[in-house]
Amino acid sequence: MPEKHPDELELLAYVEEELAAEARRDVAEHLVACRSCAESVRRLEAGRSALRAAPLLDLPVGRREELVAALPDRRDRWRAFRPARRALVVAAPVAAAAAFVGVFVLATQVDLGGGDDDVSGEAAQVAEDAGGGEELGATATDRASGGDATAESAPSAPAGVPVRSVAGTPAEVVRLLEAEGIPAEVVEGAVVADGRAGEVEAALADQPDGPVGVYVR
Amino acid sequence: MDPDELLVRRAQRGERFAFEKLVERHEQRLYTLAARVLGSREDAADAVQEALVRAWLALPKFRRDARFSTWLYRIVVNAAHDVRAKRREPTLEEPSDPADPRDRFADRELSGDLQRALDALDETYRTAVVLYDVLGCSYAEIAELTEVPEGTVKSRIFRGRTELAALLGTPAEPAESNT
């Protein structure tokens, strides 16, 4: 028998087959001659078998619905998902109807936003865009067709309304934010920052308005 | 990439539906974790409830440097700990009739030998083996969510498993060896 017993971690690694070939061979040789280590290995394997045979358990029937219903309202900025704008050509009647729905949805969103100044700014901006018709129409059609389905189809798009919409390219805006210590990334042409809205606004205070939407998460 | 990332981003922005999908995806594992740690189905449901409320409220601050599931497990472990502290008394359920597995609260495992043996372990060992062997977490994930070094995690798994085997009185030829 080798003079030194493997320690707990080595025995676990042996049982889990994490040892390199040479170390594995050494432990195996030791186990042939050492009853106490062999017993540890046997117990490690027996304990593992008992635990791994345990099934996953299901919540009592109906309990998930109760759990979800019990979630409180979360008072954060983003209450609704809005997909990235996409230039889609849609038939004129659909666009007209959808634009109407879109304005209604935006109005609802403004109400929900409470005292948030940025929201009204965004609403005004989109109201201007509404003159253009089709682009907004496409967006509104997405919404009208069911928020959940829309969200599944473009899940990584920024949601809600931007903190700011600034000049430059998304990459430049990310650099500006990161220079202020705010992690940020480009998501579908917009910038999503990991920070508080106030910090992001302060970091971009000198940046003129432009096409790059900046969101916070 | 974390398979939950897209849903997590949406839920972070306040989309309840996305969070519900995440709950649906993880509920079985969260519940199993809580039930095995607490030894009680009712307490486990309470712990999961509390954990999901905490997770939902804290989600905007989740920075996605850990897997979402690891983050959730951590919240469940903490919530289970709090539920246990509130109970302050043995939490094993009334034994239910194992002959009727369809009963809403009947659960042979929770009232069986394995759960009794788990309940007899030190809580840190129990949490480690449940995360590793029942839920399939890695050493690194367990280290992160229980806030101890990986070496400690491995030591807890070693002790948890070997003590469990001793408590179960496994025969020299374990019955499980043929599965």
Coordinates of C-alpha atoms in Angstrom, one line a residue:
Chain A
M1 CA 0.0 0.0 0.0
P2 CA 1.3 3.5 -0.8
E3 CA 2.4 5.3 2.3
K4 CA -0.1 8.2 1.9
H5 CA -3.9 8.0 1.7
P6 CA -5.6 10.0 -1.0
D7 CA -7.5 12.9 0.6
E8 CA -11.3 13.5 0.5
L9 CA -11.1 15.6 -2.6
E10 CA -9.0 13.0 -4.5
L11 CA -11.4 10.3 -3.6
L12 CA -14.3 12.4 -4.8
A13 CA -12.5 13.2 -8.0
Y14 CA -11.8 9.5 -8.4
V15 CA -15.5 8.6 -8.1
E16 CA -16.5 11.5 -10.4
E17 CA -13.8 10.4 -12.9
E18 CA -12.1 13.8 -12.8
L19 CA -8.6 12.5 -12.3
A20 CA -6.0 12.3 -15.0
A21 CA -5.0 8.8 -16.0
E22 CA -1.9 8.5 -13.8
A23 CA -3.5 9.9 -10.7
R24 CA -6.5 7.6 -11.3
R25 CA -4.2 4.6 -11.5
D26 CA -2.5 5.6 -8.3
V27 CA -5.8 5.8 -6.4
A28 CA -7.0 2.6 -7.9
E29 CA -3.9 0.8 -6.7
H30 CA -4.3 2.3 -3.2
L31 CA -7.9 1.2 -3.0
V32 CA -7.0 -2.4 -3.6
A33 CA -4.9 -2.4 -0.5
C34 CA -6.7 0.1 1.8
R35 CA -10.0 -1.0 3.3
S36 CA -10.9 2.4 4.8
C37 CA -10.4 4.3 1.5
A38 CA -12.3 1.6 -0.4
E39 CA -15.2 2.0 2.1
S40 CA -15.2 5.7 1.5
V41 CA -15.4 5.2 -2.2
R42 CA -18.2 2.7 -1.8
R43 CA -20.2 5.2 0.3
L44 CA -19.5 8.0 -2.1
E45 CA -21.0 5.9 -4.9
A46 CA -23.9 4.6 -2.8
G47 CA -24.8 8.2 -1.6
R48 CA -24.6 9.4 -5.2
S49 CA -26.8 6.6 -6.4
A50 CA -29.5 7.2 -3.8
L51 CA -29.5 11.0 -4.5
R52 CA -29.5 10.6 -8.3
A53 CA -32.4 8.2 -8.1
A54 CA -34.5 10.9 -6.4
P55 CA -37.0 12.3 -8.8
L56 CA -37.7 16.0 -9.4
L57 CA -40.8 17.0 -7.5
D58 CA -43.8 18.8 -8.9
L59 CA -45.4 21.8 -7.2
P60 CA -48.9 20.9 -5.9
V61 CA -51.5 21.3 -8.6
G62 CA -52.5 24.9 -9.2
R63 CA -49.7 26.3 -7.0
R64 CA -47.7 27.8 -9.9
E65 CA -50.7 29.9 -10.8
E66 CA -50.9 31.1 -7.2
L67 CA -47.2 31.9 -7.2
V68 CA -47.4 34.0 -10.3
A69 CA -50.6 35.7 -9.3
A70 CA -48.9 36.7 -6.0
L71 CA -46.1 38.6 -7.7
P72 CA -46.3 42.3 -6.8
D73 CA -46.2 45.1 -9.3
R74 CA -42.7 46.2 -10.0
R75 CA -42.3 50.0 -10.2
D76 CA -39.6 50.1 -12.8
R77 CA -39.4 52.0 -16.0
W78 CA -40.2 49.3 -18.5
R79 CA -43.8 48.3 -18.5
A80 CA -44.2 47.1 -22.0
F81 CA -42.2 45.4 -24.6
R82 CA -41.7 47.3 -27.9
P83 CA -39.9 45.6 -30.7
A84 CA -37.2 47.4 -32.7
R85 CA -38.6 49.4 -35.5
R86 CA -38.5 47.6 -38.8
A87 CA -39.3 48.9 -42.2
L88 CA -42.1 46.7 -43.4
V89 CA -44.4 47.4 -46.3
V90 CA -47.9 46.8 -45.2
A91 CA -51.2 47.1 -47.0
A92 CA -52.7 50.6 -46.6
P93 CA -55.8 49.6 -44.7
V94 CA -53.9 47.5 -42.3
A95 CA -51.4 50.3 -41.8
A96 CA -54.2 52.8 -41.1
A97 CA -55.9 50.5 -38.6
A98 CA -52.7 49.6 -37.0
A99 CA -51.6 53.2 -36.7
F100 CA -54.8 53.9 -34.8
V101 CA -54.0 51.0 -32.4
G102 CA -50.5 52.2 -32.1
V103 CA -51.5 55.6 -31.0
F104 CA -53.9 54.1 -28.5
V105 CA -51.2 51.8 -27.1
L106 CA -48.8 54.7 -26.8
A107 CA -51.3 56.8 -25.0
T108 CA -51.8 53.9 -22.6
Q109 CA -48.1 53.7 -22.1
V110 CA -47.8 57.4 -21.3
D111 CA -50.5 57.0 -18.6
L112 CA -48.7 54.1 -17.1
G113 CA -45.4 56.1 -17.1
G114 CA -46.8 58.5 -14.5
G115 CA -44.6 61.4 -14.0
D116 CA -41.8 60.3 -16.3
D117 CA -40.8 63.2 -18.5
D118 CA -39.0 61.0 -21.0
V119 CA -42.1 59.2 -21.9
S120 CA -44.0 62.2 -23.0
G121 CA -41.0 63.3 -25.1
E122 CA -41.0 59.9 -26.7
A123 CA -44.7 60.0 -27.4
A124 CA -44.3 63.4 -29.1
Q125 CA -41.5 62.0 -31.2
V126 CA -43.5 59.0 -32.3
A127 CA -46.6 61.1 -32.9
E128 CA -44.5 63.0 -35.4
D129 CA -43.4 59.8 -37.0
A130 CA -47.0 58.8 -37.3
G131 CA -47.2 61.2 -40.3
G132 CA -44.8 58.8 -42.1
G133 CA -47.4 56.1 -41.6
E134 CA -45.9 52.8 -42.6
E135 CA -43.0 52.5 -40.2
L136 CA -45.2 53.1 -37.2
G137 CA -47.8 51.0 -38.8
A138 CA -45.5 48.0 -38.9
T139 CA -44.6 48.5 -35.2
A140 CA -48.2 48.9 -34.2
T141 CA -49.2 45.9 -36.2
D142 CA -46.7 43.8 -34.3
R143 CA -48.2 45.0 -31.1
A144 CA -51.7 44.5 -32.3
S145 CA -51.0 41.0 -33.3
G146 CA -50.4 40.1 -29.7
G147 CA -47.6 41.2 -27.4
D148 CA -46.4 37.7 -26.4
A149 CA -46.0 36.4 -29.9
T150 CA -44.2 39.6 -30.9
A151 CA -41.9 39.4 -28.0
E152 CA -41.0 35.8 -28.8
S153 CA -40.1 36.7 -32.3
A154 CA -37.8 39.6 -31.5
P155 CA -36.8 38.9 -27.9
S156 CA -33.5 40.7 -27.7
A157 CA -34.8 44.1 -28.9
P158 CA -34.7 46.9 -26.3
A159 CA -38.0 47.4 -24.6
G160 CA -39.9 50.4 -23.3
V161 CA -38.9 53.9 -24.2
P162 CA -35.3 55.2 -24.3
V163 CA -33.8 57.4 -21.6
R164 CA -32.4 59.5 -24.4
S165 CA -32.0 59.3 -28.2
V166 CA -28.6 60.7 -29.0
A167 CA -26.3 61.5 -31.9
G168 CA -23.5 59.3 -33.1
T169 CA -23.3 55.5 -33.7
P170 CA -24.3 52.9 -31.1
A171 CA -20.7 51.9 -30.6
E172 CA -19.7 55.5 -29.9
V173 CA -22.5 55.9 -27.4
V174 CA -21.4 52.6 -25.7
R175 CA -17.8 54.0 -25.4
L176 CA -19.1 57.3 -24.0
L177 CA -21.1 55.4 -21.3
E178 CA -18.3 53.1 -20.4
A179 CA -15.9 56.0 -20.1
E180 CA -18.3 57.1 -17.3
G181 CA -18.2 53.7 -15.7
I182 CA -21.6 52.5 -17.0
P183 CA -21.5 49.1 -18.7
A184 CA -23.4 49.2 -22.0
E185 CA -23.9 47.1 -25.1
V186 CA -25.4 47.4 -28.5
V187 CA -28.7 45.5 -28.9
E188 CA -30.3 45.6 -32.3
G189 CA -28.9 49.0 -33.2
A190 CA -29.8 50.6 -29.8
V191 CA -27.7 50.9 -26.7
V192 CA -28.7 49.2 -23.5
A193 CA -26.9 50.4 -20.4
D194 CA -26.6 48.8 -17.0
G195 CA -27.2 51.7 -14.8
R196 CA -29.8 54.1 -13.4
A197 CA -31.6 56.3 -15.8
G198 CA -30.3 59.4 -14.0
E199 CA -26.7 58.3 -14.3
V200 CA -27.1 57.5 -18.0
E201 CA -28.7 60.9 -18.6
A202 CA -25.9 62.6 -16.8
A203 CA -23.3 60.7 -18.7
L204 CA -24.9 61.7 -22.0
A205 CA -25.7 65.3 -21.0
D206 CA -23.3 66.8 -23.5
Q207 CA -24.4 64.5 -26.4
P208 CA -26.8 66.2 -28.8
D209 CA -30.1 64.5 -29.7
G210 CA -29.9 62.0 -32.6
P211 CA -31.0 58.6 -33.8
V212 CA -29.4 56.2 -31.2
G213 CA -31.9 55.0 -28.6
V214 CA -30.4 54.6 -25.2
Y215 CA -32.2 52.2 -22.8
V216 CA -31.4 51.2 -19.2
R217 CA -32.0 47.8 -17.7
Chain B
M1 CA -24.8 31.7 -23.4
D2 CA -27.3 31.3 -20.6
P3 CA -30.3 29.6 -22.3
D4 CA -32.6 31.9 -20.2
E5 CA -30.9 35.1 -21.3
L6 CA -33.5 36.4 -23.7
L7 CA -36.4 35.8 -21.3
V8 CA -34.4 37.3 -18.5
R9 CA -33.8 40.5 -20.5
R10 CA -37.4 40.8 -21.2
A11 CA -38.4 40.1 -17.6
Q12 CA -35.9 42.6 -16.4
R13 CA -37.7 45.2 -18.4
G14 CA -40.9 44.4 -16.5
E15 CA -42.5 41.8 -18.8
R16 CA -44.4 39.6 -16.5
F17 CA -45.1 37.1 -19.2
A18 CA -41.4 36.5 -19.7
F19 CA -41.0 36.0 -16.0
E20 CA -43.9 33.5 -15.9
K21 CA -42.1 31.6 -18.7
L22 CA -39.0 31.5 -16.6
V23 CA -41.0 30.3 -13.6
E24 CA -42.5 27.6 -15.7
R25 CA -39.1 26.5 -16.9
H26 CA -37.5 26.3 -13.4
E27 CA -40.3 25.7 -11.0
Q28 CA -39.7 21.9 -10.7
R29 CA -36.1 22.3 -9.8
L30 CA -36.7 25.2 -7.5
Y31 CA -39.4 23.3 -5.7
T32 CA -37.3 20.1 -5.5
L33 CA -34.4 22.1 -4.1
A34 CA -36.6 23.7 -1.4
A35 CA -38.4 20.5 -0.6
R36 CA -35.2 18.4 -0.2
V37 CA -33.5 21.1 1.9
L38 CA -36.6 21.6 4.1
G39 CA -38.1 18.1 4.1
S40 CA -41.6 19.5 3.8
R41 CA -43.8 20.1 0.7
E42 CA -45.8 22.9 2.3
D43 CA -42.7 24.8 3.6
A44 CA -41.1 24.2 0.2
A45 CA -44.0 25.8 -1.6
D46 CA -43.8 28.8 0.8
A47 CA -40.0 29.1 0.2
V48 CA -40.5 29.0 -3.5
Q49 CA -43.2 31.6 -3.3
E50 CA -41.0 33.9 -1.2
A51 CA -38.0 33.3 -3.5
L52 CA -40.0 34.2 -6.7
V53 CA -41.2 37.4 -5.2
R54 CA -37.7 38.3 -4.2
A55 CA -36.3 37.3 -7.6
W56 CA -39.0 39.3 -9.5
L57 CA -38.3 42.4 -7.4
A58 CA -34.5 42.1 -7.6
L59 CA -34.4 41.2 -11.3
P60 CA -33.6 44.6 -12.6
K61 CA -30.4 44.4 -10.5
F62 CA -29.4 41.0 -11.8
R63 CA -26.3 41.6 -13.8
R64 CA -26.2 38.4 -15.7
D65 CA -22.6 37.6 -14.8
A66 CA -24.0 34.3 -13.3
R67 CA -26.4 31.9 -14.9
F68 CA -30.0 32.9 -14.1
S69 CA -30.7 29.4 -12.7
T70 CA -27.7 29.8 -10.3
W71 CA -29.0 33.1 -9.2
L72 CA -32.5 31.6 -8.6
Y73 CA -31.1 28.7 -6.7
R74 CA -29.3 31.0 -4.4
I75 CA -32.4 33.0 -3.7
V76 CA -34.3 29.7 -3.0
V77 CA -31.6 28.4 -0.6
N78 CA -31.8 31.7 1.3
A79 CA -35.6 31.7 1.3
A80 CA -35.6 28.1 2.5
H81 CA -33.2 29.0 5.3
D82 CA -35.5 31.9 6.3
V83 CA -38.6 29.6 6.3
R84 CA -36.8 27.1 8.4
A85 CA -35.7 29.8 10.9
K86 CA -39.4 30.9 11.1
R87 CA -40.6 27.4 11.8
R88 CA -38.0 26.7 14.5
E89 CA -39.4 23.2 14.9
P90 CA -39.1 19.9 13.1
T91 CA -40.7 20.3 9.7
L92 CA -41.2 16.7 8.6
E93 CA -44.6 16.2 7.3
E94 CA -47.2 13.8 8.5
P95 CA -46.4 10.6 6.7
S96 CA -48.8 10.3 3.8
D97 CA -50.1 7.2 2.3
P98 CA -47.5 6.0 -0.1
A99 CA -50.0 3.8 -1.9
D100 CA -51.6 6.8 -3.5
P101 CA -49.0 8.8 -5.5
R102 CA -51.8 10.9 -7.1
D103 CA -52.7 12.5 -3.8
R104 CA -51.7 16.2 -4.0
F105 CA -49.5 16.0 -0.9
A106 CA -48.5 12.3 -1.0
D107 CA -44.9 12.0 -1.7
R108 CA -43.0 8.8 -0.8
E109 CA -39.7 10.4 -1.2
L110 CA -40.2 13.2 1.3
S111 CA -41.5 10.9 3.9
G112 CA -39.2 8.1 2.9
D113 CA -35.7 6.9 4.0
L114 CA -33.8 9.2 1.7
Q115 CA -35.5 12.3 3.1
R116 CA -35.1 11.1 6.6
A117 CA -31.4 10.6 5.9
L118 CA -31.1 14.0 4.2
D119 CA -32.8 15.7 7.2
A120 CA -30.3 14.1 9.5
L121 CA -27.4 15.8 7.6
D122 CA -25.8 19.1 8.5
E123 CA -27.7 21.7 6.4
T124 CA -24.6 22.7 4.5
Y125 CA -23.9 19.1 3.5
R126 CA -27.6 18.6 2.5
T127 CA -27.7 21.7 0.4
A128 CA -24.4 20.7 -1.4
V129 CA -25.5 17.2 -2.3
V130 CA -28.9 18.3 -3.4
L131 CA -27.5 20.9 -5.7
Y132 CA -24.8 18.6 -7.0
D133 CA -26.5 15.2 -7.3
V134 CA -30.2 16.0 -7.6
L135 CA -30.0 19.3 -9.6
G136 CA -26.7 18.6 -11.4
C137 CA -25.0 21.9 -10.5
S138 CA -21.3 22.2 -11.0
Y139 CA -18.8 22.7 -8.2
A140 CA -18.3 26.2 -9.4
E141 CA -22.0 27.1 -9.4
I142 CA -22.4 25.7 -5.9
A143 CA -19.4 27.6 -4.7
E144 CA -20.8 30.8 -6.1
L145 CA -24.3 30.4 -4.8
T146 CA -23.3 29.2 -1.3
E147 CA -20.4 31.7 -1.1
V148 CA -17.7 29.2 -0.2
P149 CA -14.6 28.0 -2.0
E150 CA -14.8 25.1 -4.4
G151 CA -12.7 23.0 -2.1
T152 CA -15.3 23.4 0.6
V153 CA -18.0 22.5 -1.8
K154 CA -16.2 19.2 -2.6
S155 CA -15.6 18.5 1.0
R156 CA -19.3 19.0 1.7
I157 CA -20.3 16.7 -1.1
F158 CA -17.9 14.1 0.2
R159 CA -19.3 14.3 3.7
G160 CA -22.9 14.6 2.6
R161 CA -22.7 11.5 0.4
T162 CA -20.8 9.3 2.8
E163 CA -22.9 10.2 5.8
L164 CA -26.0 9.7 3.7
A165 CA -24.8 6.2 2.7
A166 CA -24.1 5.4 6.3
L167 CA -27.5 6.6 7.4
L168 CA -29.2 4.6 4.7
G169 CA -27.2 1.6 5.8
T170 CA -26.4 0.7 2.3
P171 CA -25.4 -2.9 1.9
A172 CA -22.1 -3.9 0.6
E173 CA -23.7 -4.5 -2.8
P174 CA -25.9 -1.4 -3.2
A175 CA -29.3 -2.1 -4.7
E176 CA -28.7 0.9 -7.0
S177 CA -25.8 -0.7 -8.7
N178 CA -28.1 -2.4 -11.2
T179 CA -29.7 0.9 -12.3

